[in-house]
Short mmCIF file of C-alpha atoms in Angstrom, two decimals:
data_model
loop_
_atom_site.label_atom_id
_atom_site.label_comp_id
_atom_site.label_asym_id
_atom_site.label_seq_id
_atom_site.Cartn_x
_atom_site.Cartn_y
_atom_site.Cartn_z
CA MET A 114 28.96 16.57 217.35
CA GLU A 115 28.81 15.16 214.17
CA LYS A 116 27.09 12.28 212.49
CA ASP A 117 27.24 11.06 208.87
CA TRP A 118 23.81 13.78 207.74
CA VAL A 119 24.11 16.90 210.62
CA ILE A 120 26.00 19.02 212.94
CA LEU A 121 24.83 19.17 216.63
CA ASN A 122 25.72 22.08 218.63
CA ILE A 123 24.46 22.51 221.64
CA ASP A 124 25.68 25.99 223.28
CA SER A 125 27.80 25.87 226.56
CA ARG A 126 24.98 27.06 229.45
CA ARG A 127 23.17 23.50 227.57
CA MET A 128 20.00 26.44 226.72
CA TRP A 129 20.05 26.13 223.15
CA ALA A 130 20.60 23.41 219.76
CA SER A 131 21.17 23.82 216.75
CA LEU A 132 21.28 21.32 213.54
CA THR A 133 23.25 22.28 210.03
CA ILE A 134 22.49 19.64 207.29
CA LYS A 135 25.62 18.42 205.40
CA LYS A 136 25.09 18.12 201.50
CA PRO A 137 24.65 14.81 200.52
CA GLU A 138 27.71 14.03 198.44
CA GLY A 139 26.38 12.21 194.90
CA GLU A 140 23.21 11.04 196.78
CA GLU A 141 19.75 11.86 196.59
CA ALA A 142 18.53 14.05 198.50
CA PRO A 143 17.44 12.04 201.77
CA TYR A 144 14.09 13.58 203.55
CA PHE A 145 14.54 13.92 207.38
CA SER A 146 10.66 13.33 208.64
CA PRO A 147 9.94 15.49 211.77
CA ASP A 148 9.73 12.67 213.49
CA PHE A 149 12.76 10.87 213.03
CA ILE A 150 14.47 14.57 213.62
CA GLU A 151 12.88 14.98 217.08
CA LYS A 152 14.53 11.33 217.48
CA TYR A 153 17.30 11.95 217.49
CA LEU A 154 17.47 15.14 219.73
CA LYS A 155 15.69 12.60 221.92
CA ASP A 156 18.66 9.51 221.30
CA ASN A 157 21.41 12.95 222.64
CA GLY A 158 19.89 13.70 225.40
CA ILE A 159 17.71 17.34 224.93
CA THR A 160 13.82 16.71 225.21
CA THR A 161 12.39 20.14 226.45
CA GLY A 162 12.10 23.30 224.69
CA ILE A 163 11.32 21.56 221.66
CA ILE A 164 10.96 24.23 218.49
CA LYS A 165 8.19 22.33 216.22
CA GLU A 166 8.11 25.16 213.89
CA ASN A 167 11.94 24.89 213.41
CA ILE A 168 12.13 21.77 212.83
CA GLU A 169 8.78 21.11 211.03
CA ALA A 170 10.48 24.19 208.27
CA LEU A 171 13.90 22.19 208.08
CA SER A 172 11.86 18.72 207.07
CA ASP A 173 9.79 20.53 204.44
CA CYS A 174 12.66 22.24 202.95
CA VAL A 175 16.22 21.33 203.77
CA ALA A 176 18.18 24.15 203.74
CA TYR A 177 22.00 22.23 203.18
CA GLY A 178 24.94 23.72 205.40
CA GLN A 179 22.87 26.63 207.52
CA GLU A 180 22.07 26.37 210.65
CA VAL A 181 18.86 26.53 212.42
CA VAL A 182 17.60 26.10 216.39
CA VAL A 183 15.28 23.03 216.95
CA ALA A 184 15.22 23.27 220.82
CA LYS A 185 15.55 26.27 223.88
CA GLY A 186 15.75 26.62 227.01
CA LYS A 187 14.35 29.22 229.40
CA GLU A 188 16.01 31.69 232.13
CA PRO A 189 14.69 31.54 235.28
CA ILE A 190 12.93 35.09 236.20
CA LYS A 191 14.35 37.26 238.97
CA GLY A 192 11.77 37.44 242.04
CA ARG A 193 9.87 41.14 242.02
CA ASP A 194 11.29 43.43 244.44
CA GLY A 195 9.12 44.76 247.78
CA LEU A 196 6.99 47.31 246.54
CA TYR A 197 5.44 50.13 249.08
CA THR A 198 2.35 51.30 247.56
CA TYR A 199 0.92 55.62 249.35
CA MET A 200 -2.25 55.78 249.38
CA VAL A 201 -1.78 59.50 250.59
CA VAL A 202 0.23 61.80 249.55
CA LEU A 203 3.45 62.26 251.52
CA GLU A 204 4.16 66.31 252.07
CA ASP A 205 7.94 67.14 252.13
CA CYS A 206 7.80 68.55 255.37
CA LYS A 207 10.41 69.68 257.53
CA ASN A 208 12.28 70.89 254.75
CA LYS A 209 13.33 74.52 254.11
CA PRO A 210 9.87 76.92 252.55
CA THR A 211 10.67 77.27 248.87
CA ILE A 212 11.30 80.14 247.26
CA ASN A 213 9.57 81.91 244.46
CA SER A 214 11.60 83.04 241.05
CA ASP A 215 11.33 86.88 242.96
CA GLY A 216 12.87 85.61 246.06
CA THR A 217 9.06 86.30 247.86
CA VAL A 218 8.19 82.46 249.60
CA ASP A 219 5.50 80.09 248.00
CA TYR A 220 3.23 80.50 251.43
CA TYR A 221 0.15 78.94 250.00
CA ASN A 222 2.15 75.19 249.70
CA SER A 223 3.96 76.57 252.40
CA LEU A 224 0.71 75.68 254.14
CA LYS A 225 -0.38 73.00 252.47
CA LEU A 226 -0.41 70.56 254.98
CA ALA A 227 -1.45 66.50 253.73
CA MET A 228 -3.76 65.42 256.80
CA VAL A 229 -5.00 62.08 257.57
CA GLU A 230 -8.13 61.39 260.22
CA GLU A 231 -8.30 57.59 262.23
CA GLY A 232 -8.01 54.15 260.66
CA ASP A 233 -7.31 56.10 256.84
CA VAL A 234 -4.50 53.61 255.40
CA ILE A 235 -1.82 55.07 254.06
CA ALA A 236 0.38 52.52 252.92
CA VAL A 237 0.33 49.18 251.22
CA TYR A 238 2.98 46.54 251.37
CA GLU A 239 3.40 44.20 247.80
CA PRO A 240 5.95 41.09 249.43
CA ALA A 241 8.81 39.91 247.01
CA THR A 242 7.60 37.43 245.15
CA LYS A 243 9.87 33.85 244.29
CA GLY A 244 10.75 34.84 240.60
CA GLU A 245 9.71 31.96 238.14
CA TYR A 246 12.16 28.61 237.38
CA GLY A 247 13.52 28.05 234.39
CA TYR A 248 15.45 24.82 232.50
CA THR A 249 17.52 23.56 229.78
CA ILE A 250 17.53 21.94 227.05
CA PHE A 251 18.06 18.96 228.90
CA ALA A 252 15.44 19.21 231.22
CA GLU A 253 16.99 20.70 233.97
CA MET A 254 15.59 23.33 236.29
CA LEU A 255 17.05 26.59 236.51
CA GLN A 256 16.48 28.18 239.92
CA PRO A 257 15.06 32.04 239.80
CA LEU A 258 16.79 34.51 242.25
CA LYS A 259 14.42 35.73 244.84
CA GLY A 260 13.14 39.50 244.98
CA LYS A 261 14.27 41.47 247.68
CA ASP A 262 11.89 42.30 250.14
CA LEU A 263 11.48 45.06 251.79
CA ARG A 264 11.40 46.17 255.57
CA PRO A 265 9.09 46.93 257.71
CA LEU A 266 8.23 50.98 257.86
CA ARG A 267 9.34 52.75 260.37
CA GLY A 268 8.30 56.22 261.58
CA LYS A 269 5.22 56.58 264.19
CA GLY A 270 1.25 56.92 264.26
CA PHE A 271 0.26 54.25 262.32
CA ASN A 272 -0.53 50.35 263.18
CA VAL A 273 0.58 47.81 260.67
CA SER A 274 -2.11 44.85 260.11
CA GLU A 275 -0.80 40.93 261.13
CA ASP A 276 -0.03 40.22 257.72
CA LYS A 277 1.72 43.40 257.52
CA LYS A 278 1.15 44.35 254.13
CA THR A 279 -1.55 47.49 255.40
CA TYR A 280 -0.29 50.65 257.19
CA THR A 281 -3.29 52.97 259.07
CA ALA A 282 -3.49 55.74 261.14
CA ALA A 283 -3.14 55.23 264.81
CA TYR A 284 -5.11 58.87 264.50
CA GLY A 285 -5.94 61.76 262.72
CA GLY A 286 -3.03 64.08 261.68
CA ARG A 287 -0.83 65.74 259.48
CA ILE A 288 1.43 63.41 257.85
CA PHE A 289 5.09 63.98 256.70
CA LYS A 290 8.24 61.24 255.29
CA GLN A 291 10.73 62.10 257.86
CA ASP A 292 14.93 61.09 257.78
CA GLU A 293 13.09 57.99 255.69
CA ARG A 294 10.69 57.52 258.45
CA ILE A 295 6.33 58.22 257.85
CA VAL A 296 5.46 60.16 260.25
CA ILE A 297 1.77 61.43 261.52
CA GLU A 298 1.71 64.51 264.00
CA LYS A 299 -1.10 65.47 266.18
CA ILE A 300 -2.22 68.42 264.97
CA TYR A 301 -4.21 71.43 266.87
CA ILE A 302 -6.46 73.06 263.96
CA VAL A 303 -7.58 76.92 265.65
CA LYS A 304 -10.31 77.23 263.26
CA GLY A 305 -10.38 81.10 262.66
CA ASP A 306 -8.82 83.78 264.79
CA LEU A 307 -6.72 82.73 268.05
CA ASP A 308 -7.90 85.40 270.37
CA ILE A 309 -8.64 85.58 274.04
CA GLU A 310 -11.74 83.53 274.11
CA GLN A 311 -10.19 80.02 273.20
CA GLY A 312 -6.86 81.61 275.04
CA ASN A 313 -2.51 79.99 274.26
CA ILE A 314 -2.30 76.90 273.41
CA ARG A 315 -0.05 74.62 275.22
CA PHE A 316 0.87 71.38 272.41
CA ASN A 317 3.21 68.40 272.15
CA GLY A 318 2.14 68.64 268.09
CA ASP A 319 1.41 70.78 265.07
CA VAL A 320 -0.36 73.99 265.01
CA GLU A 321 -2.51 75.02 262.21
CA ILE A 322 -3.84 78.98 263.13
CA LYS A 323 -6.12 79.35 259.99
CA GLY A 324 -6.52 83.47 260.63
CA ASP A 325 -4.57 85.56 263.07
CA VAL A 326 -2.75 85.05 266.57
CA ARG A 327 -4.36 88.22 268.76
CA SER A 328 -1.77 90.56 270.74
CA GLY A 329 -0.73 88.68 274.41
CA LEU A 330 -1.44 85.21 273.70
CA VAL A 331 1.46 82.65 273.19
CA VAL A 332 1.19 79.42 271.54
CA GLU A 333 4.05 76.80 272.20
CA THR A 334 4.48 73.74 271.07
CA GLU A 335 7.54 71.23 270.58
CA GLY A 336 6.01 70.64 267.19
CA ASP A 337 5.81 73.40 263.79
CA ILE A 338 3.39 76.30 263.56
CA PHE A 339 1.81 77.91 260.81
CA VAL A 340 -0.60 81.25 260.98
CA HIS A 341 -2.59 81.91 257.69
CA GLY A 342 -2.56 85.16 258.96
CA HIS A 343 -1.02 87.66 260.77
CA VAL A 344 0.40 87.49 264.12
CA GLY A 345 0.67 90.90 266.81
CA ALA A 346 2.47 91.20 269.75
CA CYS A 347 2.45 87.53 270.59
CA THR A 348 4.76 85.08 271.86
CA LEU A 349 5.18 81.43 269.44
CA VAL A 350 7.20 78.61 270.48
CA ALA A 351 8.37 76.01 268.26
CA GLY A 352 10.15 72.86 268.54
CA GLY A 353 10.24 72.60 264.86
CA SER A 354 9.64 75.71 261.69
CA ILE A 355 7.37 78.29 262.39
CA THR A 356 5.68 80.16 259.02
CA ILE A 357 2.95 82.67 258.07
CA ARG A 358 1.63 83.73 255.82
CA LYS A 359 1.14 87.35 256.01
CA GLY A 360 3.89 88.64 259.13
CA ILE A 361 4.13 89.85 262.10
CA GLN A 362 2.93 93.50 263.44
CA GLY A 363 4.78 92.81 267.00
CA ARG A 364 4.96 96.54 267.78
CA ASN A 365 8.33 95.48 270.15
CA LYS A 366 6.26 92.85 271.88
CA CYS A 367 6.34 90.50 269.93
CA ASP A 368 9.02 87.56 270.54
CA ILE A 369 9.48 83.90 268.10
CA VAL A 370 11.75 81.25 268.63
CA ALA A 371 11.92 78.22 266.29
CA GLY A 372 13.94 75.53 266.45
CA ARG A 373 14.61 75.24 262.51
CA ASP A 374 13.11 78.22 260.65
CA VAL A 375 11.59 80.86 260.37
CA ALA A 376 9.83 82.75 257.41
CA CYS A 377 7.32 85.07 257.13
CA SER A 378 6.11 87.31 254.81
CA PHE A 379 6.96 90.80 256.83
CA VAL A 380 8.52 91.29 260.67
CA GLU A 381 7.77 94.50 262.55
CA ARG A 382 9.37 95.43 265.85
CA CYS A 383 9.59 91.84 266.40
CA ARG A 384 12.05 89.31 268.44
CA ILE A 385 12.91 85.93 266.32
CA HIS A 386 15.17 83.75 267.28
CA ALA A 387 15.89 81.58 264.83
CA ASN A 388 17.93 77.62 264.64
CA GLY A 389 17.58 77.55 261.55
CA ASN A 390 17.24 80.63 258.43
CA VAL A 391 14.57 83.11 258.48
CA TYR A 392 13.37 84.08 255.51
CA ALA A 393 11.05 87.31 254.92
CA ASP A 394 10.25 90.10 252.60
CA SER A 395 10.77 92.59 254.73
CA ILE A 396 11.90 93.21 258.38
CA LEU A 397 11.70 96.63 259.82
CA ASP A 398 13.02 97.61 263.24
CA SER A 399 13.19 93.99 264.68
CA GLU A 400 16.11 91.65 266.50
CA ILE A 401 16.68 88.46 264.20
CA VAL A 402 19.10 85.91 265.80
CA ALA A 403 19.60 83.00 262.61
CA ARG A 404 22.03 80.17 263.59
CA GLU A 405 21.81 79.69 259.48
CA THR A 406 21.46 82.21 257.64
CA ILE A 407 18.59 85.51 257.26
CA LYS A 408 17.58 85.82 253.39
CA VAL A 409 15.92 89.19 252.78
CA CYS A 410 15.71 88.45 248.48
CA SER A 411 12.42 89.37 247.10
CA LYS A 412 12.35 92.29 244.51
CA LYS A 413 11.02 94.83 246.99
CA GLY A 414 12.49 92.95 249.83
CA ILE A 415 14.26 95.93 251.63
CA ILE A 416 15.62 95.58 255.56
CA VAL A 417 15.90 98.97 257.99
CA GLY A 418 16.65 99.59 261.17
CA GLY A 419 17.00 96.94 263.89
CA ILE A 420 20.13 94.36 264.53
CA LEU A 421 20.10 91.41 262.59
CA THR A 422 23.02 88.10 262.95
CA GLY A 423 22.77 85.65 261.15
CA MET A 424 26.05 82.90 261.76
CA GLN A 425 25.79 81.12 258.13
CA GLY A 426 25.62 84.69 256.60
CA ILE A 427 23.15 87.35 255.48
CA VAL A 428 21.35 87.55 251.85
CA ALA A 429 19.36 90.85 251.73
CA LYS A 430 17.89 93.20 248.57
CA ASN A 431 17.96 96.65 249.97
CA VAL A 432 19.53 97.12 253.44
CA GLY A 433 18.85 101.04 255.34
CA ASN A 434 17.09 104.16 253.72
CA ASP A 435 18.41 107.05 252.42
CA VAL A 436 17.17 109.36 255.74
CA GLY A 437 20.39 107.13 257.93
CA ILE A 438 18.15 105.10 260.18
CA SER A 439 20.46 103.22 262.21
CA THR A 440 20.42 99.66 260.96
CA VAL A 441 22.89 96.98 261.45
CA LEU A 442 23.83 93.32 259.89
CA SER A 443 25.68 90.71 262.00
CA ALA A 444 27.48 87.89 260.23
CA GLY A 445 29.64 85.35 262.02
CA VAL A 446 29.60 83.83 265.79
CA ILE A 447 27.01 83.94 268.15
CA HIS A 448 28.03 85.43 270.92
CA ASP A 449 25.55 82.91 272.80
CA ASP A 450 27.80 79.64 271.58
CA LEU A 451 31.32 81.78 272.64
CA LEU A 452 29.46 81.60 276.32
CA ARG A 453 28.44 78.09 275.75
CA LEU A 454 32.11 77.26 274.59
CA SER A 455 33.56 78.74 277.26
CA GLU A 456 30.53 76.68 280.33
CA ILE A 457 31.65 73.76 277.78
CA SER A 458 35.38 74.21 278.47
CA GLU A 459 35.00 74.87 282.54
CA LYS A 460 32.91 71.39 282.64
CA ILE A 461 35.45 69.25 281.01
CA GLN A 462 38.27 70.64 283.00
CA LYS A 463 35.65 69.77 285.89
CA ILE A 464 35.49 66.27 285.30
CA LYS A 465 38.40 65.65 283.91
CA THR A 466 40.42 66.85 287.57
CA ASP A 467 37.53 64.50 288.87
CA VAL A 468 38.01 61.08 287.54
CA GLU A 469 42.09 61.80 288.00
CA LEU A 470 40.57 61.95 292.06
CA LEU A 471 38.52 58.90 290.93
CA ASP A 472 41.31 56.96 290.10
CA LYS A 473 43.74 57.70 292.43
CA ASN A 474 40.68 56.25 295.36
CA LEU A 475 40.38 53.76 292.57
CA LYS A 476 44.31 51.76 293.09
CA ILE A 477 44.07 52.98 296.08
CA TYR A 478 40.80 50.01 296.96
CA GLU A 479 42.61 47.85 294.01
CA SER A 480 46.25 47.54 295.27
CA LEU A 481 43.82 45.77 298.49
CA GLU A 482 45.03 42.30 299.70
CA GLY A 483 44.17 39.57 301.59
CA GLU A 484 41.65 40.57 304.76
CA ARG A 485 42.47 44.41 303.99
CA ARG A 486 40.08 43.10 300.64
CA THR A 487 36.77 42.21 302.34
CA LYS A 488 32.79 43.22 301.32
CA GLU A 489 32.79 46.80 302.44
CA THR A 490 36.13 47.51 300.51
CA GLU A 491 34.58 46.34 297.87
CA ALA A 492 31.08 47.82 298.01
CA VAL A 493 33.44 51.05 298.23
CA ARG A 494 35.58 50.23 294.83
CA MET A 495 32.66 49.63 292.74
CA LYS A 496 31.09 52.41 293.96
CA ILE A 497 33.88 54.31 292.25
CA LEU A 498 34.12 53.01 289.89
CA ARG A 499 30.24 53.25 288.52
CA ALA A 500 31.27 56.99 289.12
CA LYS A 501 34.19 57.09 286.90
CA VAL A 502 31.62 55.70 284.06
CA LEU A 503 29.09 57.80 284.57
CA GLU A 504 31.78 60.50 284.26
CA ALA A 505 33.68 59.42 281.44
CA ALA A 506 30.16 59.16 279.59
CA GLU A 507 29.00 62.44 280.35
CA LEU A 508 32.64 64.02 279.13
CA LYS A 509 32.42 62.06 275.95
CA LYS A 510 29.09 63.84 275.64
CA LEU A 511 29.98 67.26 276.52
CA GLN A 512 33.79 67.00 273.83
CA ASP A 513 31.51 66.01 270.77
CA GLU A 514 29.45 69.10 271.76
CA TYR A 515 32.21 71.22 271.46
CA ASN A 516 34.06 69.83 268.32
CA THR A 517 30.54 70.15 266.86
CA LEU A 518 29.87 73.68 268.02
CA GLU A 519 33.64 74.99 267.82
CA ALA A 520 33.67 73.56 264.38
CA GLU A 521 30.20 75.64 263.46
CA VAL A 522 31.67 78.97 265.03
CA ASN A 523 35.48 78.47 262.63
CA LEU A 524 33.51 77.73 260.11
CA ALA A 525 31.40 81.09 260.31
CA ARG A 526 34.45 83.33 261.18
CA THR A 527 36.09 81.93 258.41
CA GLU A 528 32.77 81.93 255.99
CA ALA A 529 30.47 84.05 256.93
CA VAL A 530 29.46 87.33 254.00
CA VAL A 531 27.02 90.20 254.60
CA LYS A 532 25.69 89.94 250.99
CA ILE A 533 23.08 93.14 249.45
CA THR A 534 21.99 92.20 245.51
CA GLY A 535 20.91 95.91 245.55
CA ILE A 536 21.07 99.17 247.37
CA ALA A 537 23.36 99.06 250.76
CA TYR A 538 22.64 103.03 252.09
CA ALA A 539 24.71 105.03 254.05
CA ASP A 540 25.13 104.46 258.07
CA THR A 541 24.62 101.06 256.94
CA LYS A 542 26.60 99.29 260.34
CA ILE A 543 27.97 95.29 258.93
CA CYS A 544 29.88 93.37 261.57
CA ILE A 545 31.11 89.82 260.95
CA GLY A 546 33.52 88.00 263.53
CA ARG A 547 35.04 91.26 265.61
CA SER A 548 35.57 93.31 262.43
CA SER A 549 32.82 95.57 261.59
CA LEU A 550 32.87 98.90 259.75
CA VAL A 551 29.95 101.57 258.80
CA THR A 552 29.94 102.58 255.51
CA LYS A 553 30.26 105.56 254.87
CA GLU A 554 28.44 106.68 251.42
CA SER A 555 25.82 104.27 249.37
CA PHE A 556 26.50 100.98 247.53
CA LYS A 557 25.21 98.93 245.21
CA ASP A 558 25.84 94.69 244.91
CA VAL A 559 28.74 94.78 247.53
CA VAL A 560 29.44 91.90 249.67
CA TYR A 561 32.00 92.13 252.33
CA LYS A 562 33.40 89.40 254.05
CA VAL A 563 36.41 89.14 256.33
CA VAL A 564 40.05 89.23 254.60
CA ASN A 565 43.26 88.85 256.90
CA ASP A 566 41.06 90.19 260.31
CA GLU A 567 39.39 93.32 258.03
CA ILE A 568 35.94 93.57 256.26
CA VAL A 569 36.58 93.95 252.59
CA GLN A 570 34.19 95.74 250.54
CA LEU A 571 33.48 93.39 247.14
CA SER A 572 31.84 94.08 244.52
CA GLY A 573 28.53 90.97 244.04
CA GLY A 574 29.78 89.39 240.72
CA GLU A 575 33.32 88.75 242.65
#
């Protein structure tokens, strides 16, 4: 848009306008007052975002041919997204224990729990904001984007206020974040040793024992077990993990069963079964089964005697000793898994046979016509149909379990290894899958794996 004295430039988004005053030809330089310039802009519909200081500068000292921005709109400001502010520390609980640089487990931090009391504020929510409107130089309002609200916190053990902004602990316990959920677990705390005076513990949350667990006692829980001291000839059963800061002196009368990991500084004459990993600094004459791995990796780490089975493998520093104590390291398929596969397979075949029979009977009742189709026959048909639906659901559940377990078994057969970073003493028995060997002499820094159905010994760097 051009006039005799000026060029008006407006951007395509109508967010700014500029003036360029043209140099007069053979005439005395005219004077353009601020009011004159503002009226010119208004006559062209520009009423918002006027930059008065630029107009005054242009009026006081005309710079011919120089473009000067005289009006500017405002961009809309997007609303802030919703935000949770946590008022307590959320431990990364249920994760694997922290391993120090020397291969030992950091038992101090593993036993450091985040706790809350009933009524404690655990989180405060700030809702998303609407943002701020913007405008063009033609006084057109520009709507902002609203911030995105976050969904309410999920989990258990807490209450939320009516305005959905404040979350408080419903009861005292241990708090942690698990799979994007906030969980407060009730916790049973024994301030000293667990002895015969206090008796056995059966609990549906976590159990923390500040001292030792004396021999002859039983601790069973659906959560985790934390023991700050020693464990004697006793039984510990946890749906989660078991962490023992000092160690186990089992005297061949100790059973440790965990739904996840087991971690302790030393294990002596004990039976352990873990659905996850087993971590220790030393293991002596024990029977250990881990569905994942067994790791004894500290600088002084050693396995002497016993039978150890890690489905995904075993990693150790030193294994056996120079007096030939029988030590067996087994990696790969766990015998119980093979039995379970066989059991599931038999159940699947039986259900398939039952479903075939139900199908035959169903077809008979569905083929009935006329007077032969009565309320009684229809009731029988519906009963057969319901039975078929239930059998089909059970068949799918078993088939899914079979497929998952079969995949784990196949992976264990092909990928499981025994790795020894220190010394593997003579007379150590290595079993992987269906194959086995006994070391005839001592070796340092070796890996045992299956190649073409035979166990081969490789250097640790291979």
